[in-house]
PDB file of C-alpha atoms in Angstrom:
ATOM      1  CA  UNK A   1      27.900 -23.532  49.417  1.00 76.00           C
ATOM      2  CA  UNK A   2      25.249 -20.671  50.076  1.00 83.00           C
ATOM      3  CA  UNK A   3      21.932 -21.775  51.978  1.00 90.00           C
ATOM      4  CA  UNK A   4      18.540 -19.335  51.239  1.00 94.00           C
ATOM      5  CA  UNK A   5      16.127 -19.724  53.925  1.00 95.00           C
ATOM      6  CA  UNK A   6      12.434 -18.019  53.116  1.00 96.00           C
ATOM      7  CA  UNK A   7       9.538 -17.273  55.127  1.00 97.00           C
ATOM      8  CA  UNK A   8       7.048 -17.313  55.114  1.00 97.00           C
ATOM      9  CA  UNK A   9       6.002 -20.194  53.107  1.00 95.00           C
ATOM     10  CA  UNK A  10       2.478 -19.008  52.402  1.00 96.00           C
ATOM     11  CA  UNK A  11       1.085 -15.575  53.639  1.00 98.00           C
ATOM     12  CA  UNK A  12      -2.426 -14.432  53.639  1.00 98.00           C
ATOM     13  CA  UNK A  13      -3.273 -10.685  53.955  1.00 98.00           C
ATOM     14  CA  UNK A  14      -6.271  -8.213  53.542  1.00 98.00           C
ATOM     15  CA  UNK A  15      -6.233  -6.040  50.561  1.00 98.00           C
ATOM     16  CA  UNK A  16      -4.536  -2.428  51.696  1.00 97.00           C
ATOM     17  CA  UNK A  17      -2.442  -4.085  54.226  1.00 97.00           C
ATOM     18  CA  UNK A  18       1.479  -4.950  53.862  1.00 98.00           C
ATOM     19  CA  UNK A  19       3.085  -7.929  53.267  1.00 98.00           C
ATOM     20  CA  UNK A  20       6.739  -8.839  54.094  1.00 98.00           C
ATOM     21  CA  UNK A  21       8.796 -12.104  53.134  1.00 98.00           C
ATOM     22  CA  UNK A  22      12.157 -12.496  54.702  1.00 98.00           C
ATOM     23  CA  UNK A  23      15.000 -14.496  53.702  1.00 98.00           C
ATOM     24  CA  UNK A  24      18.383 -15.368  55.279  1.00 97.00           C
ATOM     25  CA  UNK A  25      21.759 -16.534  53.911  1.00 96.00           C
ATOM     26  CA  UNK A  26      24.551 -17.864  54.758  1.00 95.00           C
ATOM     27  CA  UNK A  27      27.753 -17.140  52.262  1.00 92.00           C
ATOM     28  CA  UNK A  28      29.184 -13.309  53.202  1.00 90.00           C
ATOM     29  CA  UNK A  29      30.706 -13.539  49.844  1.00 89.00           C
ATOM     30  CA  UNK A  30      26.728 -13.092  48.751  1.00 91.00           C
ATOM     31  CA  UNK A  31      26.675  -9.528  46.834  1.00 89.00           C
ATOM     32  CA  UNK A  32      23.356  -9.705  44.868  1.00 89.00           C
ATOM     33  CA  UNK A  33      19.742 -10.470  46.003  1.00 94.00           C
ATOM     34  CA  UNK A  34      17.087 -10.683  43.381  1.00 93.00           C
ATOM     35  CA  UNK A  35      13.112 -11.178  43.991  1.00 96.00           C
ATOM     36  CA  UNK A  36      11.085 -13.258  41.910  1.00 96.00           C
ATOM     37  CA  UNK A  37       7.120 -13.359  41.354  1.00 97.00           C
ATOM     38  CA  UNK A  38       5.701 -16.422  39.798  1.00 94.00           C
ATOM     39  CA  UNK A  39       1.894 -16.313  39.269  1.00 93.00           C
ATOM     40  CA  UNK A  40       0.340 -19.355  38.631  1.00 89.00           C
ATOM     41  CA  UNK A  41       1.300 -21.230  35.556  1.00 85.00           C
ATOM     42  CA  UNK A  42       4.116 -18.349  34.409  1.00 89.00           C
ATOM     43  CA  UNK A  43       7.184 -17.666  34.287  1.00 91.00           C
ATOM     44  CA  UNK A  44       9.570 -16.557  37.656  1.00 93.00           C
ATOM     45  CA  UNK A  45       9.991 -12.465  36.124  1.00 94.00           C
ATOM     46  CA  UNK A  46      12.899 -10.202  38.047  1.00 93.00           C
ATOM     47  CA  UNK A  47      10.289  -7.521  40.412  1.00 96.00           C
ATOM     48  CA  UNK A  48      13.042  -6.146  42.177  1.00 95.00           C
ATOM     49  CA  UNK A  49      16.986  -6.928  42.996  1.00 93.00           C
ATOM     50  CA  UNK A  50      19.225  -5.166  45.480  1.00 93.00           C
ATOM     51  CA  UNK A  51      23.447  -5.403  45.502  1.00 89.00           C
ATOM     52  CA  UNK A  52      25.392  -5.014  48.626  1.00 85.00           C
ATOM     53  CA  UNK A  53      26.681  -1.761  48.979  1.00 84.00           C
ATOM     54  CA  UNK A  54      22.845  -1.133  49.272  1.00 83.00           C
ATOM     55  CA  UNK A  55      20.791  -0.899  52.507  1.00 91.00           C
ATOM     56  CA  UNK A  56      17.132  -0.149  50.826  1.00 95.00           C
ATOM     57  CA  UNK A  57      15.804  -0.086  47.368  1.00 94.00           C
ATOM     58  CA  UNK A  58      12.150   1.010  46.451  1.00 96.00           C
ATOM     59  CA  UNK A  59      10.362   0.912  43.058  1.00 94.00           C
ATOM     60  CA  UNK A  60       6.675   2.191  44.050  1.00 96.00           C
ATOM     61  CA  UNK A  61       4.526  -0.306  46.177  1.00 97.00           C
ATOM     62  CA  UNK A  62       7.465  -2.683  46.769  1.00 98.00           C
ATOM     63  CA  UNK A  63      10.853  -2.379  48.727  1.00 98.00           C
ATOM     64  CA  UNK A  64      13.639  -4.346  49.596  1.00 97.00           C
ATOM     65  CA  UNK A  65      16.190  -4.319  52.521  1.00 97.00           C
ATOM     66  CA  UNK A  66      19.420  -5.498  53.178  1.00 96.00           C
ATOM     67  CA  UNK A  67      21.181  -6.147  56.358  1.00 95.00           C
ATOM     68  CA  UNK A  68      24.923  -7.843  55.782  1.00 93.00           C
ATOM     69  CA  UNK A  69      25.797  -8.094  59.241  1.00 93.00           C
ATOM     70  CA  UNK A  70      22.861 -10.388  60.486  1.00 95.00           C
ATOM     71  CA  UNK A  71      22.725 -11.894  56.742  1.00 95.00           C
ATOM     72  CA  UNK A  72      19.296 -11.046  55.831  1.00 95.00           C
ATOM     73  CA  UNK A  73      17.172  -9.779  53.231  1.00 97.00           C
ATOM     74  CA  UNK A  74      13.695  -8.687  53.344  1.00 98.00           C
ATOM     75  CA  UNK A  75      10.474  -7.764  50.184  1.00 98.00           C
ATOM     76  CA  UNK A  76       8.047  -5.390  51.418  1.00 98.00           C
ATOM     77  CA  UNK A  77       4.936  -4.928  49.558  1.00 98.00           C
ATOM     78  CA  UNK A  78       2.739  -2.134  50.564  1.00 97.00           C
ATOM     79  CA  UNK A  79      -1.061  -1.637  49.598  1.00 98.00           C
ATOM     80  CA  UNK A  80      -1.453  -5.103  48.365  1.00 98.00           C
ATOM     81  CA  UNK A  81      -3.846  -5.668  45.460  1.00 97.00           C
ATOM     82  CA  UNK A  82      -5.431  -8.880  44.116  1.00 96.00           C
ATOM     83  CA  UNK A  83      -2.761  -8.387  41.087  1.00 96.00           C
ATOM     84  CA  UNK A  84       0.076  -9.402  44.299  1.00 98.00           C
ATOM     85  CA  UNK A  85      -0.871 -12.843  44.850  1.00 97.00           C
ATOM     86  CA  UNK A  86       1.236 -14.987  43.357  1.00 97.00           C
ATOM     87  CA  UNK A  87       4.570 -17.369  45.055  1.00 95.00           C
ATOM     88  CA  UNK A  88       7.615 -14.510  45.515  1.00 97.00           C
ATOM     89  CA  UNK A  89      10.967 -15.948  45.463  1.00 96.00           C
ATOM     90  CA  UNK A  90      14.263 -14.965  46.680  1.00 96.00           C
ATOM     91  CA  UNK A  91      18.321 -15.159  45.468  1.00 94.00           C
ATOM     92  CA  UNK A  92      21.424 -14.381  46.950  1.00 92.00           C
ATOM     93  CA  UNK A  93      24.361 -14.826  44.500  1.00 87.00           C
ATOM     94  CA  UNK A  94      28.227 -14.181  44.660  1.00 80.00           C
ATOM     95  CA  UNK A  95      28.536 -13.000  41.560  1.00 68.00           C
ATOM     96  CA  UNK A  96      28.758 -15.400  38.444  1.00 67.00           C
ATOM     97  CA  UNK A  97      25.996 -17.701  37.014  1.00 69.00           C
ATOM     98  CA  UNK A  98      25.001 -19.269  40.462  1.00 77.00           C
ATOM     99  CA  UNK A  99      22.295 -18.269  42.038  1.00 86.00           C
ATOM    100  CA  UNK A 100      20.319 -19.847  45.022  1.00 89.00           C
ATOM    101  CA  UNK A 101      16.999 -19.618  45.340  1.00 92.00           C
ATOM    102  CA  UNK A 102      14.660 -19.967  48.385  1.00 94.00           C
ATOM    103  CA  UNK A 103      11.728 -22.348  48.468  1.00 92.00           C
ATOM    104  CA  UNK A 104       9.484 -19.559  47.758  1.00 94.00           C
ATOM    105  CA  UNK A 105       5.820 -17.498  49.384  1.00 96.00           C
ATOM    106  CA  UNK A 106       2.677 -18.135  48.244  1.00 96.00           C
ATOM    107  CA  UNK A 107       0.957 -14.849  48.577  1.00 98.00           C
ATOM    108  CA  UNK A 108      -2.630 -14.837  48.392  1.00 98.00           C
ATOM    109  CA  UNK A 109      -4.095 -11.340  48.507  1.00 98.00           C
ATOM    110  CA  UNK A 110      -7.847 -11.078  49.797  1.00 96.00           C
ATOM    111  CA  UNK A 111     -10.473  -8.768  47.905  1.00 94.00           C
TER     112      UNK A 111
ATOM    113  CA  UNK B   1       8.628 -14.441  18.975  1.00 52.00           C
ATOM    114  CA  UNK B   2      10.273 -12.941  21.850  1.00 65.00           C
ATOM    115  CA  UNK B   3      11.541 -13.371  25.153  1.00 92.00           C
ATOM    116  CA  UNK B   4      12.495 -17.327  26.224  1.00 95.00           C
ATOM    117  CA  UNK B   5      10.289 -19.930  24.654  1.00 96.00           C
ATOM    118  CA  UNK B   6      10.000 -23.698  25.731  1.00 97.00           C
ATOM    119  CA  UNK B   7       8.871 -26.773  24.029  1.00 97.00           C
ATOM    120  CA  UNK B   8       6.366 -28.608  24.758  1.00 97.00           C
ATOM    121  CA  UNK B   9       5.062 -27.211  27.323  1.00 95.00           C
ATOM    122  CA  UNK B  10       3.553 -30.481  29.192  1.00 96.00           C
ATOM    123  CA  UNK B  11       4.938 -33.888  28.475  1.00 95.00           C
ATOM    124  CA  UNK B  12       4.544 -37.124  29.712  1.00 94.00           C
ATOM    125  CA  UNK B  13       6.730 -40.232  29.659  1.00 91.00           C
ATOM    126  CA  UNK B  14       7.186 -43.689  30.564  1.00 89.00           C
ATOM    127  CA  UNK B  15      10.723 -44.725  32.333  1.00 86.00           C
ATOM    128  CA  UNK B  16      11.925 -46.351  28.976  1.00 86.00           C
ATOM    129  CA  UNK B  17      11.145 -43.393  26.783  1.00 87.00           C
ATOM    130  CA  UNK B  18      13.730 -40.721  25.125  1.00 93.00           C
ATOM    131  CA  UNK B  19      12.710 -37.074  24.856  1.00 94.00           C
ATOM    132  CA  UNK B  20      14.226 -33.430  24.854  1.00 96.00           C
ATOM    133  CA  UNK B  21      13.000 -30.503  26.014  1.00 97.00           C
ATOM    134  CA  UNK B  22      14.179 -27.865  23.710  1.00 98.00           C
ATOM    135  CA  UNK B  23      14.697 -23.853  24.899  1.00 98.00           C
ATOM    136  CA  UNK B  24      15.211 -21.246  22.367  1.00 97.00           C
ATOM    137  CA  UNK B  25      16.215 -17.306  23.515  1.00 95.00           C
ATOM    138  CA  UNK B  26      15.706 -14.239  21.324  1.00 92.00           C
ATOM    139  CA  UNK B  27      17.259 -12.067  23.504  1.00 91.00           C
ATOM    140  CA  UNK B  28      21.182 -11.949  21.973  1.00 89.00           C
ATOM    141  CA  UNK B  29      22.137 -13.570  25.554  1.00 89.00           C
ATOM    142  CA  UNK B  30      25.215 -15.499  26.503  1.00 86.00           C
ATOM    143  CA  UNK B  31      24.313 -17.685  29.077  1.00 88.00           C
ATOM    144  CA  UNK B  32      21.623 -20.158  29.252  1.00 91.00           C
ATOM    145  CA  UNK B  33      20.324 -22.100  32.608  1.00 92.00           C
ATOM    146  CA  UNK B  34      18.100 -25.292  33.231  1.00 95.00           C
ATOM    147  CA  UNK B  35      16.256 -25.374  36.387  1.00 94.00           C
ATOM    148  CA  UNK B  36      14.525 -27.828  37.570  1.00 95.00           C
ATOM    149  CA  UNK B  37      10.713 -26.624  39.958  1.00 93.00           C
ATOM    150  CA  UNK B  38       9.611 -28.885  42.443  1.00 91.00           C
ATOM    151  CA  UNK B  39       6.874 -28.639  44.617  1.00 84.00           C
ATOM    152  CA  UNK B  40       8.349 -26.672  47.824  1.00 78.00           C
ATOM    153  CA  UNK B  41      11.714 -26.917  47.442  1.00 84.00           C
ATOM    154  CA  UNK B  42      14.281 -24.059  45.596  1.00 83.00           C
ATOM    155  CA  UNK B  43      14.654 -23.633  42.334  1.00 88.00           C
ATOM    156  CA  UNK B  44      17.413 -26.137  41.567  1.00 90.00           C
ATOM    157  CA  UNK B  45      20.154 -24.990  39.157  1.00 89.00           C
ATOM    158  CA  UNK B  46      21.024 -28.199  36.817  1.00 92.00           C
ATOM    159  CA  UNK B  47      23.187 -26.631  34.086  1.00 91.00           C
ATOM    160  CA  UNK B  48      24.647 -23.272  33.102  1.00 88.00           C
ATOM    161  CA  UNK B  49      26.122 -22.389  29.523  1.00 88.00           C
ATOM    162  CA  UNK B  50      28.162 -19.742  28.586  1.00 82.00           C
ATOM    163  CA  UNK B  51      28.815 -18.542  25.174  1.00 75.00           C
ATOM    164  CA  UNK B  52      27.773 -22.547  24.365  1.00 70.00           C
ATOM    165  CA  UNK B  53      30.980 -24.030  27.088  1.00 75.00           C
ATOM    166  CA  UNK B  54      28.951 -26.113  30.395  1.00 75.00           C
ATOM    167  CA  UNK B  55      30.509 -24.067  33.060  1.00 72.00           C
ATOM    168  CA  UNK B  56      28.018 -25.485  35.900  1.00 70.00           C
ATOM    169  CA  UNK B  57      27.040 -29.265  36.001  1.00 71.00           C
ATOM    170  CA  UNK B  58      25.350 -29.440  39.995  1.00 71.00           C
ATOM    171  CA  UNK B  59      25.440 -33.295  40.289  1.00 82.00           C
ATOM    172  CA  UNK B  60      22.835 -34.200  38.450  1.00 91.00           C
ATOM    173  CA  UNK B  61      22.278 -37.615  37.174  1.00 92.00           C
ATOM    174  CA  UNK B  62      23.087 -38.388  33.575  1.00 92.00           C
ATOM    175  CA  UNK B  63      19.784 -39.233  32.743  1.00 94.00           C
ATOM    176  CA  UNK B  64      19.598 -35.806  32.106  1.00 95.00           C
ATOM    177  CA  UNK B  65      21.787 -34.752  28.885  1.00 94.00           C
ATOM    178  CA  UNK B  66      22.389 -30.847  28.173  1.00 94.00           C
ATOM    179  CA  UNK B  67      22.590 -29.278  25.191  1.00 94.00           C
ATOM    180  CA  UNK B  68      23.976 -26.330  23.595  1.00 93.00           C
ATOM    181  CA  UNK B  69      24.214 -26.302  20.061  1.00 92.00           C
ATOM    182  CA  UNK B  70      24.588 -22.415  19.464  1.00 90.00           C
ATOM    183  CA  UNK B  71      24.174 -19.673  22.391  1.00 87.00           C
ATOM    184  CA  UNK B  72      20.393 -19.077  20.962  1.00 93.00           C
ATOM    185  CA  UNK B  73      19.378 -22.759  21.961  1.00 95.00           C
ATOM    186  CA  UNK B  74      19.297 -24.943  24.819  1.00 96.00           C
ATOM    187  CA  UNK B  75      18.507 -28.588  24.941  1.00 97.00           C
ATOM    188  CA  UNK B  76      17.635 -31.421  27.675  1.00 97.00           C
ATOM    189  CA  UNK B  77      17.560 -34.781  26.594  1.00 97.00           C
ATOM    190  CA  UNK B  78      15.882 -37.251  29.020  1.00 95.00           C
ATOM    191  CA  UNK B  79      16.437 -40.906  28.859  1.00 93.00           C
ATOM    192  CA  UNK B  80      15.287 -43.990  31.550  1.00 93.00           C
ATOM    193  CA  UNK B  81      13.772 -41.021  34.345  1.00 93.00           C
ATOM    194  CA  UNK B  82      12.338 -41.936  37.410  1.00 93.00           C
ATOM    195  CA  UNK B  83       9.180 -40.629  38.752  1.00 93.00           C
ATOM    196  CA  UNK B  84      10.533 -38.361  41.107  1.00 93.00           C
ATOM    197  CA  UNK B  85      11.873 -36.453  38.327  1.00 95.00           C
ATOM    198  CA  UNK B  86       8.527 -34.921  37.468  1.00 96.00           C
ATOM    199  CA  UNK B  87       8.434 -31.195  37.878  1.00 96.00           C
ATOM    200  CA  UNK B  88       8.535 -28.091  35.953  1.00 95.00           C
ATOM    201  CA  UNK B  89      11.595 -27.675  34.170  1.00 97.00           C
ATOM    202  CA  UNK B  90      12.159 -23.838  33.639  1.00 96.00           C
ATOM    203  CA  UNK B  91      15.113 -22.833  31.142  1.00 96.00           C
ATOM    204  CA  UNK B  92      16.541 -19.284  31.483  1.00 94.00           C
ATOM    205  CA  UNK B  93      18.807 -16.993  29.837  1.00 92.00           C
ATOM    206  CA  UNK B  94      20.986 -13.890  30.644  1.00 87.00           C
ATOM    207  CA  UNK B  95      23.962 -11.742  29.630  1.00 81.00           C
ATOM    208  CA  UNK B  96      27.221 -13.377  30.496  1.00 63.00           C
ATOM    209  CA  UNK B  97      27.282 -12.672  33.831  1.00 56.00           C
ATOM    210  CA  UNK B  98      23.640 -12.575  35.180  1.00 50.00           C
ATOM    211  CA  UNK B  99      24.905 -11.305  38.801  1.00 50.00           C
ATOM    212  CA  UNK B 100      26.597  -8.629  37.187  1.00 57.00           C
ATOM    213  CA  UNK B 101      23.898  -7.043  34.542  1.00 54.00           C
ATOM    214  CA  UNK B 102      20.970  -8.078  36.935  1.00 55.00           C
ATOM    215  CA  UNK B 103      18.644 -10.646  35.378  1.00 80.00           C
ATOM    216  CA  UNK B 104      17.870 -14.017  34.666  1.00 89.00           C
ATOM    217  CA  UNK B 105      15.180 -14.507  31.988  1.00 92.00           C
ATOM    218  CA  UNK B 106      12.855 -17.567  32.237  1.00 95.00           C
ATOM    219  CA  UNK B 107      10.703 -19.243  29.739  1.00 95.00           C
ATOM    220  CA  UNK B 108       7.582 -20.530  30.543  1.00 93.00           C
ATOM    221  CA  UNK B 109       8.729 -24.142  31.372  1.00 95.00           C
ATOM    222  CA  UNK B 110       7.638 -27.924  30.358  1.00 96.00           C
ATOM    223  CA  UNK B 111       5.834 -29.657  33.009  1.00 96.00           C
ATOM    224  CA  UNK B 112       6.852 -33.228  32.665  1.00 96.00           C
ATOM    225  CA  UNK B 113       5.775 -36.176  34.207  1.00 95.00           C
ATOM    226  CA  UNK B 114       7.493 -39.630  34.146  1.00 94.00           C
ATOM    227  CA  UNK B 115       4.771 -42.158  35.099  1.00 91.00           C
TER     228      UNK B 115
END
C-alpha cells in the first residue's frame, strides 16, 4: 500500500518568514495530494489540494508543488502570521475513498 | 446545524463498558469515514461507507462496530477497548468519490479515553 512520509514534524519560524513542509510517497498510482490544517482542538479543514497533471498550485500566501518523478510533494506558506500555527497534514490518494495521511507539522508561528 | 457534527465530544470508559460514538452529516454526502487521531502517528482510516455499503474495513479489531443506518449518519459502537485505544476519533464525510470532487469533510471528533 502507499507510505506518506512528512517533515518536518514540528517547525518554528519568525513571523514574515516562509515555511515549507515536505512529504514523500511511495505508490506512482498516487494522483491527488490534499493539505490539511488542524488548529488545536478543531477539525482537519481541506487548505489546499493539487492532482497530478499539476506541477504548482497557489491560492494567495500558500502554494503547493508536485514532483512525480522523485515522488514528492511540498506546502509553502509565505508571510506567515500567528493565524498559521497550527499541525498541517498531508494525503496522497489513488483515487477512491483511501487516502493516506502523513503524521503531520506542528507549526508554531512567532509574533 | 451544518457541516459534520460528533457526539459527545469527550468520553471516558472503563474496559467493560458499551458506548457509540454517533456522526451525523448535513451536507447531502455519500460517503462517510471514521478515523481514528493518535498522538504522532497518521490519521488512520478505520471504515469507509458509501451510499450506506462498508466498502473499506482496514483491519481493525471488532471491538470497534460501524454503523450506517442511512447515508446522513454514522455510528461506532465500542465494546471491551483497551487503553491504547484512546485517541481522537474524527468522522468525515464526502461526495462519492472524495479523490475525485476534492474533499473530505471532518467533524470535530470525540476524544475518548478507555481507562
Amino acid at each position: 500500500g502507499e507510505n506518506v512520509e512528512q517533515h518536518p514534524s514540528t517547525l518554528s519560524v519568525q513571523e514574515g518568514d516562509s515555511a515549507v513542509i515536505k512529504c514523500t510517497y511511495s505508490d506512482s498510482a498516487s494522483n491527488y495530494f490534499p493539505w490539511y490544517k488542524q488548529e488545536l482542538g478543531k477539525r482537519p479543514q481541506l487548505i489546499i489540494d493539487i492532482r497530478s497533471n499539476v506541477g504548482e498550485k497557489k491560492d494567495q500566501r500558500i502554494a503547493v508543488t508536485l514532483n512525480k518523478t522523485a515522488k514528492h510533494f511540498s506546502l509553502h506558506i509565505t508571510e506567515t502570521q500567528p493565524e498559521d500555527s497550527a499541525v498541517y497534514f498531508c494525503a496522497a490518494s489513488n483515487s477512491g475513498n483511501q487516502f493516506y495521511f502523513g503524521t503531520g507539522t506542528s507549526l508554531t508561528v512567532i509574533p | 446545524e451544518t457541516g459534520v457534527t460528533q457526539t459527545p465530544r469527550h468520553l471516558v470508559m472503563g474496559m467493560t463498558n458499551k458506548k457509540s460514538l454517533k456522526c451525523e452529516q448535513h451536507l447531502g454526502h455519500n460517503a462517510m469515514y471514521w478515523y481514528k487521531q493518535s498522538a504522532k502517528k497518521p490519521l488512520e482510516l478505520m471504515f469507509v461507507y458509501n451510499f450506506k455499503e462498508q466498502t473499506e474495513n482496514n483491519s481493525v479489531p471488532s471491538r470497534f462496530s460501524p454503523e450506517c443506518p442511512n447515508s446522513s449518519h454514522l455510528f461506532l459502537h465500542l465494546h471491551t477497548l483497551q487503553p491504547e485505544d484512546s485517541a481522537l476519533y474524527l468522522c468525515a464525510s464526502s461526495q462519492e468519490r472524495a479523490a475525485n470532487t476534492g474533499e473530505l469533510f471532518f467533524g470535530e471528533g470525540s476524544r475518548l479515553t478507555v481507562l
